Each structure stands twice: as C-alpha cells, then as structure tokens.
Amino acid sequence: MADPAVASGGSLTSGGRGSGGKAASSPAENYHLARRRTLQVVVSALLTECGFESAEKAAVETLTEMMQSYITEIGRCAKSYCEHTARSIPTLSDTVITLIEMGFNVDTLPVYAKRSQRMVITAPPVTNPPVTPKALSAGQKRTHPSHIPSHFPEFPDPHTYIKTPTFREPVSDYQVVREKAATQRRDVERALTRFMAKTGETQSLFKDDISAFPLIAARPSAIPYLSALLPSELELQTLEETDSSEQDDQTDSENAAGNIITDDPGADKENSMLPPTGVVPSTKASEDNIIDNPYLRPVKKPKVRRKK
C-alpha cells in the first residue's frame, strides 16, 4: 500500500521539481502542483498493483520525478517531429514514433491496458470559475482566435477595457423631487437640532438620566410679546420704500409751487420772504419723518399707483 500522505495528494516537504513547502499563489504554480499530486497518486496506484503495501516518501518522490521526466521527454520529442513536418499540433503517429525512438515496445500497450488488476483513479475535482457580478458584466467575452492555443489564459473581462458610463440621468419626476426635498429638509432640521442640543443648554425629561431625550432649553425674556410686536424685515423694507416715494412726491410738488409766477401784487411780498433758492425748507416734515420708536411712527397707507 502506498503512503497515505502521498496517496491523498498532500503537500510534500521533501525535494523534487514542482513541489515546495510554501503554498502556491499564482495560477501557474497551482497548475504544476496539481499535476505533481496527480502523478504521485498514479505512482502510488502502480506500486499497489505491483504488491507493495507501503512506501517511503523519498521513494515515491523519486519515482514521481522519473515518470514526470519520461512524460516530458515524450511530449518534447513528439512536438519536434510535429514541427519537422510543418504541423503545429502533434498526432498519434508522432507519439508512436517517439516511443519507438526511445526504445519502448509499442505492441505491449494494448495488453497492458487490458490487465485485470488495474486500479481506476477518480478524476480530480473541477473547481467552478468565479462568477462575475452582473454590475461588472459589459459586452461579450472574447474567445481565443485560431492561432492562439486553448490552454493559454483567457482574455480579461470586457469591463476592464470597455468604457462604461457611470453617470445617471437627473430625476425630473415631480413626486420624487418633492420627496427628496422633504427628506433633505428633515435631515437638515434634525442635524441642526442635534447640534444646538450638544452645544447649547439642554433640559432633560428624566432627572435620573440627563443624556436621555435632551430638549433645547428655552431662554426666558423680560418682554415675551416684544417679538410679536416688532415688524419683520420685509415690513421695514416696505415702509422705507413708501417713505422715500412720499418724500420724492412732496419735494416735486413744492418745487412746482415755487416756480409758478403770478400777477398777484401780494405775491411779491410773499416771495420776498422766501429764501434765495425759492423753496420752503421742510424741516418740520423731516423732523416728523425721523422717529426712532417704531410704535410712535404714524400710520401710512401704501401708495397705490394707478394705471394711466
């Protein structure tokens, strides 16, 4: 019987071509290691057929090396005869000529193949190739042309050299846009609330655990109704625009009244009291308009412009 470690195809630590103590990493090293283990199983089966019950690892390794060298020499010579006849693939006749040249009796092969005590070796397990994700599948995978042998590595996946766009078309659906805007607004509000709760003063619902359910502390004010009475920025801007338009209209009317010339004898007396510019200063009107307190400002209706 062959050595169990050898028959099971375990890794060998002793010398020999194609075997080593370290695990193979590249596909080529994996291929040579699998081929070497298959030859070891074949040698172990042949020793069992010959009547051996056990064998040392060094002896099995030597016989494996001899068989590998013999098969390699047959392949090399068959390839040479094939190329000598202007062909690229060896045939059965090339192999027969090689065996004859190496001194092997070809007529004994059929008898040896039909022996009764022959041991059948199961085929090694075939590993399934890794499945490519659908996200990376682009185009059709290329096969080898006629001038490239089939045992050569396959072409890489098409997604490695085919241009694939990664952008997406913008979503223009009204419902999706509104939902996205609402989601973003809710996330912003939550983030702002958490930031204010972490940086500012907080109040807790539970006295025992302060960190649970923190609430933003309300800041008390002396006049709580003041914010409701103060006008907003939009109202202040509207009032300023209304005041400026009324002041412009009043200035235009005063300038027009000062430029009117009348034949009234009393007009000379009134005109003598006017300043050299001919315009009455509107100090009183300006004093009324400049009011610091918004609550004391007179109510002014917005000017309605009529269409001419």
PDB file of C-alpha atoms in Angstrom, residues 6-305:
ATOM      1  CA  VAL A   6       1.231  10.530  -0.781  1.00  0.00           C
ATOM      2  CA  ALA A   7      -1.946   8.762  -1.870  1.00  0.00           C
ATOM      3  CA  SER A   8      -4.152  11.530  -0.532  1.00  0.00           C
ATOM      4  CA  GLY A   9      -2.277  14.116  -2.555  1.00  0.00           C
ATOM      5  CA  GLY A  10      -0.934  16.087   0.425  1.00  0.00           C
ATOM      6  CA  SER A  11       1.802  18.714   0.074  1.00  0.00           C
ATOM      7  CA  LEU A  12       5.340  17.356   0.185  1.00  0.00           C
ATOM      8  CA  THR A  13       8.169  18.971   2.077  1.00  0.00           C
ATOM      9  CA  SER A  14      10.948  16.904   0.530  1.00  0.00           C
ATOM     10  CA  GLY A  15      12.834  17.883  -2.622  1.00  0.00           C
ATOM     11  CA  GLY A  16      11.531  17.491  -6.148  1.00  0.00           C
ATOM     12  CA  ARG A  17      10.691  19.714  -9.064  1.00  0.00           C
ATOM     13  CA  GLY A  18       7.340  21.438  -8.885  1.00  0.00           C
ATOM     14  CA  SER A  19       6.816  20.924  -5.144  1.00  0.00           C
ATOM     15  CA  GLY A  20       7.727  23.115  -2.196  1.00  0.00           C
ATOM     16  CA  GLY A  21       6.949  23.923   1.380  1.00  0.00           C
ATOM     17  CA  LYS A  22       5.131  27.185   0.632  1.00  0.00           C
ATOM     18  CA  ALA A  23       1.619  27.271  -0.764  1.00  0.00           C
ATOM     19  CA  ALA A  24       1.319  28.208  -4.428  1.00  0.00           C
ATOM     20  CA  SER A  25      -0.086  31.616  -5.135  1.00  0.00           C
ATOM     21  CA  SER A  26      -0.081  32.087  -8.918  1.00  0.00           C
ATOM     22  CA  PRO A  27      -2.269  30.069 -11.342  1.00  0.00           C
ATOM     23  CA  ALA A  28       0.829  28.549 -12.974  1.00  0.00           C
ATOM     24  CA  GLU A  29       2.145  27.290  -9.630  1.00  0.00           C
ATOM     25  CA  ASN A  30      -1.273  25.878  -8.751  1.00  0.00           C
ATOM     26  CA  TYR A  31      -1.353  24.032 -12.080  1.00  0.00           C
ATOM     27  CA  HIS A  32       2.107  22.471 -11.601  1.00  0.00           C
ATOM     28  CA  LEU A  33       1.295  21.492  -8.026  1.00  0.00           C
ATOM     29  CA  ALA A  34      -1.961  19.798  -9.049  1.00  0.00           C
ATOM     30  CA  ARG A  35      -0.174  17.925 -11.850  1.00  0.00           C
ATOM     31  CA  ARG A  36       2.540  16.786  -9.430  1.00  0.00           C
ATOM     32  CA  ARG A  37      -0.032  15.479  -6.951  1.00  0.00           C
ATOM     33  CA  THR A  38      -1.834  13.582  -9.715  1.00  0.00           C
ATOM     34  CA  LEU A  39       1.423  11.882 -10.702  1.00  0.00           C
ATOM     35  CA  GLN A  40       2.011  10.908  -7.065  1.00  0.00           C
ATOM     36  CA  VAL A  41      -1.393   9.272  -6.915  1.00  0.00           C
ATOM     37  CA  VAL A  42      -0.634   7.361 -10.151  1.00  0.00           C
ATOM     38  CA  VAL A  43       2.711   6.142  -8.804  1.00  0.00           C
ATOM     39  CA  SER A  44       1.042   5.035  -5.567  1.00  0.00           C
ATOM     40  CA  ALA A  45      -1.568   3.067  -7.556  1.00  0.00           C
ATOM     41  CA  LEU A  46       1.116   1.366  -9.652  1.00  0.00           C
ATOM     42  CA  LEU A  47       3.006   0.368  -6.501  1.00  0.00           C
ATOM     43  CA  THR A  48      -0.164  -1.118  -5.073  1.00  0.00           C
ATOM     44  CA  GLU A  49      -0.713  -3.130  -8.279  1.00  0.00           C
ATOM     45  CA  CYS A  50       2.844  -4.475  -8.020  1.00  0.00           C
ATOM     46  CA  GLY A  51       2.167  -5.800  -4.491  1.00  0.00           C
ATOM     47  CA  PHE A  52       3.762  -3.140  -2.289  1.00  0.00           C
ATOM     48  CA  GLU A  53       1.997  -2.486   0.985  1.00  0.00           C
ATOM     49  CA  SER A  54       3.890   0.693   1.934  1.00  0.00           C
ATOM     50  CA  ALA A  55       6.488   3.027   0.509  1.00  0.00           C
ATOM     51  CA  GLU A  56       8.725   5.732   1.822  1.00  0.00           C
ATOM     52  CA  LYS A  57       8.045   9.293   0.798  1.00  0.00           C
ATOM     53  CA  ALA A  58      11.506   9.695  -0.736  1.00  0.00           C
ATOM     54  CA  ALA A  59      11.000   6.602  -2.923  1.00  0.00           C
ATOM     55  CA  VAL A  60       7.591   7.773  -4.119  1.00  0.00           C
ATOM     56  CA  GLU A  61       9.032  11.207  -4.845  1.00  0.00           C
ATOM     57  CA  THR A  62      11.873   9.685  -6.897  1.00  0.00           C
ATOM     58  CA  LEU A  63       9.502   7.539  -8.948  1.00  0.00           C
ATOM     59  CA  THR A  64       7.254  10.548  -9.496  1.00  0.00           C
ATOM     60  CA  GLU A  65      10.202  12.563 -10.766  1.00  0.00           C
ATOM     61  CA  MET A  66      11.201   9.759 -13.142  1.00  0.00           C
ATOM     62  CA  MET A  67       7.681   9.464 -14.532  1.00  0.00           C
ATOM     63  CA  GLN A  68       7.380  13.213 -14.979  1.00  0.00           C
ATOM     64  CA  SER A  69      10.713  13.344 -16.815  1.00  0.00           C
ATOM     65  CA  TYR A  70       9.697  10.416 -19.046  1.00  0.00           C
ATOM     66  CA  ILE A  71       6.335  12.006 -19.998  1.00  0.00           C
ATOM     67  CA  THR A  72       8.002  15.365 -20.572  1.00  0.00           C
ATOM     68  CA  GLU A  73      10.544  13.809 -22.909  1.00  0.00           C
ATOM     69  CA  ILE A  74       7.786  12.075 -24.888  1.00  0.00           C
ATOM     70  CA  GLY A  75       5.948  15.355 -25.304  1.00  0.00           C
ATOM     71  CA  ARG A  76       9.072  17.249 -26.337  1.00  0.00           C
ATOM     72  CA  CYS A  77      10.061  14.687 -28.959  1.00  0.00           C
ATOM     73  CA  ALA A  78       6.505  14.461 -30.326  1.00  0.00           C
ATOM     74  CA  LYS A  79       6.440  18.214 -30.665  1.00  0.00           C
ATOM     75  CA  SER A  80       9.748  18.164 -32.536  1.00  0.00           C
ATOM     76  CA  TYR A  81       8.516  15.543 -35.035  1.00  0.00           C
ATOM     77  CA  CYS A  82       5.324  17.533 -35.471  1.00  0.00           C
ATOM     78  CA  GLU A  83       7.139  20.768 -36.264  1.00  0.00           C
ATOM     79  CA  HIS A  84       9.545  18.914 -38.563  1.00  0.00           C
ATOM     80  CA  THR A  85       6.593  18.028 -40.797  1.00  0.00           C
ATOM     81  CA  ALA A  86       5.283  21.653 -40.826  1.00  0.00           C
ATOM     82  CA  ARG A  87       2.458  20.996 -38.369  1.00  0.00           C
ATOM     83  CA  SER A  88       1.559  22.710 -35.086  1.00  0.00           C
ATOM     84  CA  ILE A  89      -0.447  20.000 -33.273  1.00  0.00           C
ATOM     85  CA  PRO A  90       1.102  16.543 -32.573  1.00  0.00           C
ATOM     86  CA  THR A  91      -0.783  13.445 -33.711  1.00  0.00           C
ATOM     87  CA  LEU A  92      -0.811   9.792 -32.689  1.00  0.00           C
ATOM     88  CA  SER A  93       1.804   8.901 -35.278  1.00  0.00           C
ATOM     89  CA  ASP A  94       4.223  11.437 -33.763  1.00  0.00           C
ATOM     90  CA  THR A  95       3.784   9.844 -30.335  1.00  0.00           C
ATOM     91  CA  VAL A  96       4.306   6.304 -31.708  1.00  0.00           C
ATOM     92  CA  ILE A  97       7.498   7.325 -33.484  1.00  0.00           C
ATOM     93  CA  THR A  98       8.722   8.960 -30.274  1.00  0.00           C
ATOM     94  CA  LEU A  99       8.107   5.792 -28.213  1.00  0.00           C
ATOM     95  CA  ILE A 100       9.907   3.690 -30.812  1.00  0.00           C
ATOM     96  CA  GLU A 101      12.874   6.054 -30.842  1.00  0.00           C
ATOM     97  CA  MET A 102      13.025   5.900 -27.023  1.00  0.00           C
ATOM     98  CA  GLY A 103      13.191   2.066 -27.143  1.00  0.00           C
ATOM     99  CA  PHE A 104       9.638   1.287 -25.993  1.00  0.00           C
ATOM    100  CA  ASN A 105       7.779  -1.704 -27.445  1.00  0.00           C
ATOM    101  CA  VAL A 106       4.504  -0.253 -28.686  1.00  0.00           C
ATOM    102  CA  ASP A 107       2.874  -3.683 -29.201  1.00  0.00           C
ATOM    103  CA  THR A 108       2.718  -4.280 -25.422  1.00  0.00           C
ATOM    104  CA  LEU A 109       0.466  -1.251 -24.790  1.00  0.00           C
ATOM    105  CA  PRO A 110      -2.910  -2.917 -25.620  1.00  0.00           C
ATOM    106  CA  VAL A 111      -2.148  -5.895 -23.384  1.00  0.00           C
ATOM    107  CA  TYR A 112      -1.048  -3.637 -20.513  1.00  0.00           C
ATOM    108  CA  ALA A 113      -4.178  -1.512 -20.849  1.00  0.00           C
ATOM    109  CA  LYS A 114      -6.436  -4.625 -20.557  1.00  0.00           C
ATOM    110  CA  ARG A 115      -4.818  -6.048 -17.412  1.00  0.00           C
ATOM    111  CA  SER A 116      -7.201  -7.400 -14.778  1.00  0.00           C
ATOM    112  CA  GLN A 117      -5.687  -5.880 -11.613  1.00  0.00           C
ATOM    113  CA  ARG A 118      -5.767  -2.342 -12.967  1.00  0.00           C
ATOM    114  CA  MET A 119      -6.786   0.339 -10.432  1.00  0.00           C
ATOM    115  CA  VAL A 120      -9.120   3.084 -11.587  1.00  0.00           C
ATOM    116  CA  ILE A 121      -8.218   6.560 -10.355  1.00  0.00           C
ATOM    117  CA  THR A 122     -11.030   9.037  -9.987  1.00  0.00           C
ATOM    118  CA  ALA A 123     -10.742  12.312 -11.816  1.00  0.00           C
ATOM    119  CA  PRO A 124      -9.632  15.291  -9.710  1.00  0.00           C
ATOM    120  CA  PRO A 125     -12.407  17.664  -8.661  1.00  0.00           C
ATOM    121  CA  VAL A 126     -13.017  20.534 -11.023  1.00  0.00           C
ATOM    122  CA  THR A 127     -13.412  23.930  -9.399  1.00  0.00           C
ATOM    123  CA  ASN A 128     -16.057  26.198 -10.805  1.00  0.00           C
ATOM    124  CA  PRO A 129     -14.791  29.516 -12.180  1.00  0.00           C
ATOM    125  CA  PRO A 130     -15.710  32.569 -10.131  1.00  0.00           C
ATOM    126  CA  VAL A 131     -18.991  34.148 -11.113  1.00  0.00           C
ATOM    127  CA  THR A 132     -18.671  37.697 -12.422  1.00  0.00           C
ATOM    128  CA  PRO A 133     -21.143  40.122 -10.790  1.00  0.00           C
ATOM    129  CA  LYS A 134     -23.832  41.473 -13.075  1.00  0.00           C
ATOM    130  CA  ALA A 135     -22.756  45.019 -12.307  1.00  0.00           C
ATOM    131  CA  LEU A 136     -19.379  44.323 -13.965  1.00  0.00           C
ATOM    132  CA  SER A 137     -20.696  42.456 -16.992  1.00  0.00           C
ATOM    133  CA  ALA A 138     -20.334  44.638 -20.071  1.00  0.00           C
ATOM    134  CA  GLY A 139     -20.344  43.247 -23.586  1.00  0.00           C
ATOM    135  CA  GLN A 140     -19.480  39.703 -24.641  1.00  0.00           C
ATOM    136  CA  LYS A 141     -16.345  37.921 -23.541  1.00  0.00           C
ATOM    137  CA  ARG A 142     -13.889  37.270 -26.387  1.00  0.00           C
ATOM    138  CA  THR A 143     -12.685  33.788 -27.209  1.00  0.00           C
ATOM    139  CA  HIS A 144      -9.230  32.764 -28.426  1.00  0.00           C
ATOM    140  CA  PRO A 145      -8.560  33.167 -32.151  1.00  0.00           C
ATOM    141  CA  SER A 146      -7.468  30.155 -34.173  1.00  0.00           C
ATOM    142  CA  HIS A 147      -3.754  30.978 -33.841  1.00  0.00           C
ATOM    143  CA  ILE A 148      -3.830  31.013 -30.007  1.00  0.00           C
ATOM    144  CA  PRO A 149      -3.880  27.607 -28.234  1.00  0.00           C
ATOM    145  CA  SER A 150      -6.766  26.876 -25.899  1.00  0.00           C
ATOM    146  CA  HIS A 151      -4.522  26.282 -22.874  1.00  0.00           C
ATOM    147  CA  PHE A 152      -3.448  29.923 -22.901  1.00  0.00           C
ATOM    148  CA  PRO A 153      -5.084  32.268 -20.356  1.00  0.00           C
ATOM    149  CA  GLU A 154      -8.419  33.691 -21.381  1.00  0.00           C
ATOM    150  CA  PHE A 155      -8.983  37.296 -22.286  1.00  0.00           C
ATOM    151  CA  PRO A 156      -9.842  39.602 -19.373  1.00  0.00           C
ATOM    152  CA  ASP A 157     -13.396  40.585 -18.648  1.00  0.00           C
ATOM    153  CA  PRO A 158     -14.810  43.180 -21.047  1.00  0.00           C
ATOM    154  CA  HIS A 159     -15.479  45.652 -18.245  1.00  0.00           C
ATOM    155  CA  THR A 160     -11.694  46.071 -17.794  1.00  0.00           C
ATOM    156  CA  TYR A 161     -11.169  47.676 -21.198  1.00  0.00           C
ATOM    157  CA  ILE A 162     -14.638  48.759 -22.389  1.00  0.00           C
ATOM    158  CA  LYS A 163     -15.775  52.268 -21.496  1.00  0.00           C
ATOM    159  CA  THR A 164     -18.882  52.205 -19.320  1.00  0.00           C
ATOM    160  CA  PRO A 165     -20.610  55.472 -18.316  1.00  0.00           C
ATOM    161  CA  THR A 166     -21.154  55.826 -14.581  1.00  0.00           C
ATOM    162  CA  PHE A 167     -23.427  58.888 -14.502  1.00  0.00           C
ATOM    163  CA  ARG A 168     -27.197  58.729 -14.224  1.00  0.00           C
ATOM    164  CA  GLU A 169     -29.818  60.909 -15.795  1.00  0.00           C
ATOM    165  CA  PRO A 170     -31.276  63.504 -13.415  1.00  0.00           C
ATOM    166  CA  VAL A 171     -34.639  62.601 -11.940  1.00  0.00           C
ATOM    167  CA  SER A 172     -37.322  65.011 -13.149  1.00  0.00           C
ATOM    168  CA  ASP A 173     -40.412  63.371 -11.636  1.00  0.00           C
ATOM    169  CA  TYR A 174     -42.339  65.879  -9.512  1.00  0.00           C
ATOM    170  CA  GLN A 175     -43.201  63.394  -6.763  1.00  0.00           C
ATOM    171  CA  VAL A 176     -39.635  62.130  -6.443  1.00  0.00           C
ATOM    172  CA  VAL A 177     -38.225  65.666  -6.368  1.00  0.00           C
ATOM    173  CA  ARG A 178     -40.684  66.736  -3.657  1.00  0.00           C
ATOM    174  CA  GLU A 179     -39.950  63.648  -1.564  1.00  0.00           C
ATOM    175  CA  LYS A 180     -36.211  64.237  -1.894  1.00  0.00           C
ATOM    176  CA  ALA A 181     -36.572  67.899  -0.911  1.00  0.00           C
ATOM    177  CA  ALA A 182     -38.713  66.959   2.107  1.00  0.00           C
ATOM    178  CA  THR A 183     -36.198  64.318   3.157  1.00  0.00           C
ATOM    179  CA  GLN A 184     -33.285  66.740   2.885  1.00  0.00           C
ATOM    180  CA  ARG A 185     -35.171  69.379   4.854  1.00  0.00           C
ATOM    181  CA  ARG A 186     -35.995  66.896   7.601  1.00  0.00           C
ATOM    182  CA  ASP A 187     -32.370  65.753   7.771  1.00  0.00           C
ATOM    183  CA  VAL A 188     -31.142  69.356   7.985  1.00  0.00           C
ATOM    184  CA  GLU A 189     -33.593  70.123  10.787  1.00  0.00           C
ATOM    185  CA  ARG A 190     -32.531  67.052  12.716  1.00  0.00           C
ATOM    186  CA  ALA A 191     -28.859  67.840  12.300  1.00  0.00           C
ATOM    187  CA  LEU A 192     -29.377  71.453  13.398  1.00  0.00           C
ATOM    188  CA  THR A 193     -31.425  70.361  16.407  1.00  0.00           C
ATOM    189  CA  ARG A 194     -28.755  67.886  17.487  1.00  0.00           C
ATOM    190  CA  PHE A 195     -26.052  70.493  17.041  1.00  0.00           C
ATOM    191  CA  MET A 196     -27.930  73.019  19.176  1.00  0.00           C
ATOM    192  CA  ALA A 197     -28.621  70.349  21.797  1.00  0.00           C
ATOM    193  CA  LYS A 198     -24.926  69.448  22.018  1.00  0.00           C
ATOM    194  CA  THR A 199     -23.550  72.991  22.014  1.00  0.00           C
ATOM    195  CA  GLY A 200     -26.206  74.869  23.989  1.00  0.00           C
ATOM    196  CA  GLU A 201     -28.102  74.444  27.206  1.00  0.00           C
ATOM    197  CA  THR A 202     -30.445  71.485  27.373  1.00  0.00           C
ATOM    198  CA  GLN A 203     -33.163  70.180  29.613  1.00  0.00           C
ATOM    199  CA  SER A 204     -33.941  66.518  30.243  1.00  0.00           C
ATOM    200  CA  LEU A 205     -37.281  64.794  30.649  1.00  0.00           C
ATOM    201  CA  PHE A 206     -35.837  62.421  33.239  1.00  0.00           C
ATOM    202  CA  LYS A 207     -33.963  63.564  36.289  1.00  0.00           C
ATOM    203  CA  ASP A 208     -32.032  60.328  36.653  1.00  0.00           C
ATOM    204  CA  ASP A 209     -30.576  60.218  33.129  1.00  0.00           C
ATOM    205  CA  ILE A 210     -29.667  63.646  31.805  1.00  0.00           C
ATOM    206  CA  SER A 211     -28.391  62.383  28.445  1.00  0.00           C
ATOM    207  CA  ALA A 212     -31.687  60.704  27.515  1.00  0.00           C
ATOM    208  CA  PHE A 213     -34.098  62.766  25.404  1.00  0.00           C
ATOM    209  CA  PRO A 214     -32.355  66.155  25.661  1.00  0.00           C
ATOM    210  CA  LEU A 215     -34.507  69.209  24.985  1.00  0.00           C
ATOM    211  CA  ILE A 216     -33.269  72.631  23.923  1.00  0.00           C
ATOM    212  CA  ALA A 217     -33.646  74.936  26.888  1.00  0.00           C
ATOM    213  CA  ALA A 218     -35.973  77.900  26.364  1.00  0.00           C
ATOM    214  CA  ARG A 219     -34.352  81.254  27.119  1.00  0.00           C
ATOM    215  CA  PRO A 220     -36.685  83.454  29.174  1.00  0.00           C
ATOM    216  CA  SER A 221     -37.100  87.061  28.056  1.00  0.00           C
ATOM    217  CA  ALA A 222     -38.213  90.104  30.030  1.00  0.00           C
ATOM    218  CA  ILE A 223     -40.826  91.127  27.433  1.00  0.00           C
ATOM    219  CA  PRO A 224     -42.143  87.914  25.833  1.00  0.00           C
ATOM    220  CA  TYR A 225     -44.554  89.729  23.496  1.00  0.00           C
ATOM    221  CA  LEU A 226     -41.883  92.030  22.046  1.00  0.00           C
ATOM    222  CA  SER A 227     -41.019  89.713  19.155  1.00  0.00           C
ATOM    223  CA  ALA A 228     -44.654  89.648  18.061  1.00  0.00           C
ATOM    224  CA  LEU A 229     -44.917  93.478  18.002  1.00  0.00           C
ATOM    225  CA  LEU A 230     -41.656  94.209  16.199  1.00  0.00           C
ATOM    226  CA  PRO A 231     -42.062  94.404  12.438  1.00  0.00           C
ATOM    227  CA  SER A 232     -40.272  91.939  10.254  1.00  0.00           C
ATOM    228  CA  GLU A 233     -37.506  92.820   7.809  1.00  0.00           C
ATOM    229  CA  LEU A 234     -39.923  92.681   4.895  1.00  0.00           C
ATOM    230  CA  GLU A 235     -42.301  95.148   6.552  1.00  0.00           C
ATOM    231  CA  LEU A 236     -39.443  97.525   7.362  1.00  0.00           C
ATOM    232  CA  GLN A 237     -38.261  97.422   3.771  1.00  0.00           C
ATOM    233  CA  THR A 238     -41.783  98.161   2.522  1.00  0.00           C
ATOM    234  CA  LEU A 239     -42.138 101.105   4.916  1.00  0.00           C
ATOM    235  CA  GLU A 240     -38.805 102.567   3.835  1.00  0.00           C
ATOM    236  CA  GLU A 241     -39.786 102.354   0.186  1.00  0.00           C
ATOM    237  CA  THR A 242     -43.148 104.025   0.930  1.00  0.00           C
ATOM    238  CA  ASP A 243     -41.483 106.863   2.887  1.00  0.00           C
ATOM    239  CA  SER A 244     -38.952 107.525   0.172  1.00  0.00           C
ATOM    240  CA  SER A 245     -41.636 107.647  -2.535  1.00  0.00           C
ATOM    241  CA  GLU A 246     -43.768 110.081  -0.471  1.00  0.00           C
ATOM    242  CA  GLN A 247     -40.786 112.324   0.181  1.00  0.00           C
ATOM    243  CA  ASP A 248     -39.994 112.439  -3.525  1.00  0.00           C
ATOM    244  CA  ASP A 249     -43.595 113.370  -4.378  1.00  0.00           C
ATOM    245  CA  GLN A 250     -43.672 116.100  -1.708  1.00  0.00           C
ATOM    246  CA  THR A 251     -40.389 117.589  -2.957  1.00  0.00           C
ATOM    247  CA  ASP A 252     -41.644 117.605  -6.533  1.00  0.00           C
ATOM    248  CA  SER A 253     -44.877 119.382  -5.556  1.00  0.00           C
ATOM    249  CA  GLU A 254     -43.024 122.041  -3.522  1.00  0.00           C
ATOM    250  CA  ASN A 255     -40.621 122.692  -6.379  1.00  0.00           C
ATOM    251  CA  ALA A 256     -43.529 123.071  -8.783  1.00  0.00           C
ATOM    252  CA  ALA A 257     -45.352 125.514  -6.448  1.00  0.00           C
ATOM    253  CA  GLY A 258     -42.231 127.700  -6.028  1.00  0.00           C
ATOM    254  CA  ASN A 259     -41.674 128.011  -9.763  1.00  0.00           C
ATOM    255  CA  ILE A 260     -45.204 129.310 -10.516  1.00  0.00           C
ATOM    256  CA  ILE A 261     -45.223 133.081 -11.386  1.00  0.00           C
ATOM    257  CA  THR A 262     -48.458 135.007 -10.654  1.00  0.00           C
ATOM    258  CA  ASP A 263     -49.577 138.621 -11.189  1.00  0.00           C
ATOM    259  CA  ASP A 264     -50.923 138.978  -7.652  1.00  0.00           C
ATOM    260  CA  PRO A 265     -49.432 142.111  -6.018  1.00  0.00           C
ATOM    261  CA  GLY A 266     -49.288 140.283  -2.728  1.00  0.00           C
ATOM    262  CA  ALA A 267     -47.117 137.640  -4.271  1.00  0.00           C
ATOM    263  CA  ASP A 268     -44.084 139.935  -4.290  1.00  0.00           C
ATOM    264  CA  LYS A 269     -44.337 140.329  -0.568  1.00  0.00           C
ATOM    265  CA  GLU A 270     -44.586 136.596  -0.050  1.00  0.00           C
ATOM    266  CA  ASN A 271     -41.763 135.961  -2.486  1.00  0.00           C
ATOM    267  CA  SER A 272     -39.546 138.452  -0.653  1.00  0.00           C
ATOM    268  CA  MET A 273     -39.809 136.278   2.433  1.00  0.00           C
ATOM    269  CA  LEU A 274     -38.684 133.166   0.560  1.00  0.00           C
ATOM    270  CA  PRO A 275     -35.037 132.122   0.639  1.00  0.00           C
ATOM    271  CA  PRO A 276     -32.871 132.730  -2.431  1.00  0.00           C
ATOM    272  CA  THR A 277     -33.447 129.186  -3.625  1.00  0.00           C
ATOM    273  CA  GLY A 278     -37.171 129.772  -3.814  1.00  0.00           C
ATOM    274  CA  VAL A 279     -38.017 126.573  -1.923  1.00  0.00           C
ATOM    275  CA  VAL A 280     -39.522 126.460   1.545  1.00  0.00           C
ATOM    276  CA  PRO A 281     -37.371 124.308   3.823  1.00  0.00           C
ATOM    277  CA  SER A 282     -39.222 121.208   5.013  1.00  0.00           C
ATOM    278  CA  THR A 283     -37.563 120.903   8.379  1.00  0.00           C
ATOM    279  CA  LYS A 284     -40.808 120.188  10.122  1.00  0.00           C
ATOM    280  CA  ALA A 285     -41.691 117.396   7.731  1.00  0.00           C
ATOM    281  CA  SER A 286     -38.254 115.840   8.075  1.00  0.00           C
ATOM    282  CA  GLU A 287     -38.473 116.037  11.851  1.00  0.00           C
ATOM    283  CA  ASP A 288     -41.791 114.222  11.759  1.00  0.00           C
ATOM    284  CA  ASN A 289     -40.420 111.515   9.492  1.00  0.00           C
ATOM    285  CA  ILE A 290     -37.352 110.762  11.619  1.00  0.00           C
ATOM    286  CA  ILE A 291     -38.796 108.734  14.501  1.00  0.00           C
ATOM    287  CA  ASP A 292     -36.693 106.258  16.388  1.00  0.00           C
ATOM    288  CA  ASN A 293     -39.559 104.446  18.078  1.00  0.00           C
ATOM    289  CA  PRO A 294     -41.480 102.281  15.616  1.00  0.00           C
ATOM    290  CA  TYR A 295     -44.581 102.372  17.820  1.00  0.00           C
ATOM    291  CA  LEU A 296     -44.840 106.174  17.526  1.00  0.00           C
ATOM    292  CA  ARG A 297     -44.481 106.232  13.775  1.00  0.00           C
ATOM    293  CA  PRO A 298     -47.690 107.462  12.084  1.00  0.00           C
ATOM    294  CA  VAL A 299     -49.712 105.002  10.124  1.00  0.00           C
ATOM    295  CA  LYS A 300     -49.135 105.379   6.399  1.00  0.00           C
ATOM    296  CA  LYS A 301     -51.071 103.680   3.739  1.00  0.00           C
ATOM    297  CA  PRO A 302     -49.065 102.187   0.889  1.00  0.00           C
ATOM    298  CA  LYS A 303     -49.199 104.242  -2.249  1.00  0.00           C
ATOM    299  CA  VAL A 304     -51.329 102.723  -4.953  1.00  0.00           C
ATOM    300  CA  ARG A 305     -50.111 103.551  -8.396  1.00  0.00           C
TER     301      ARG A 305
END
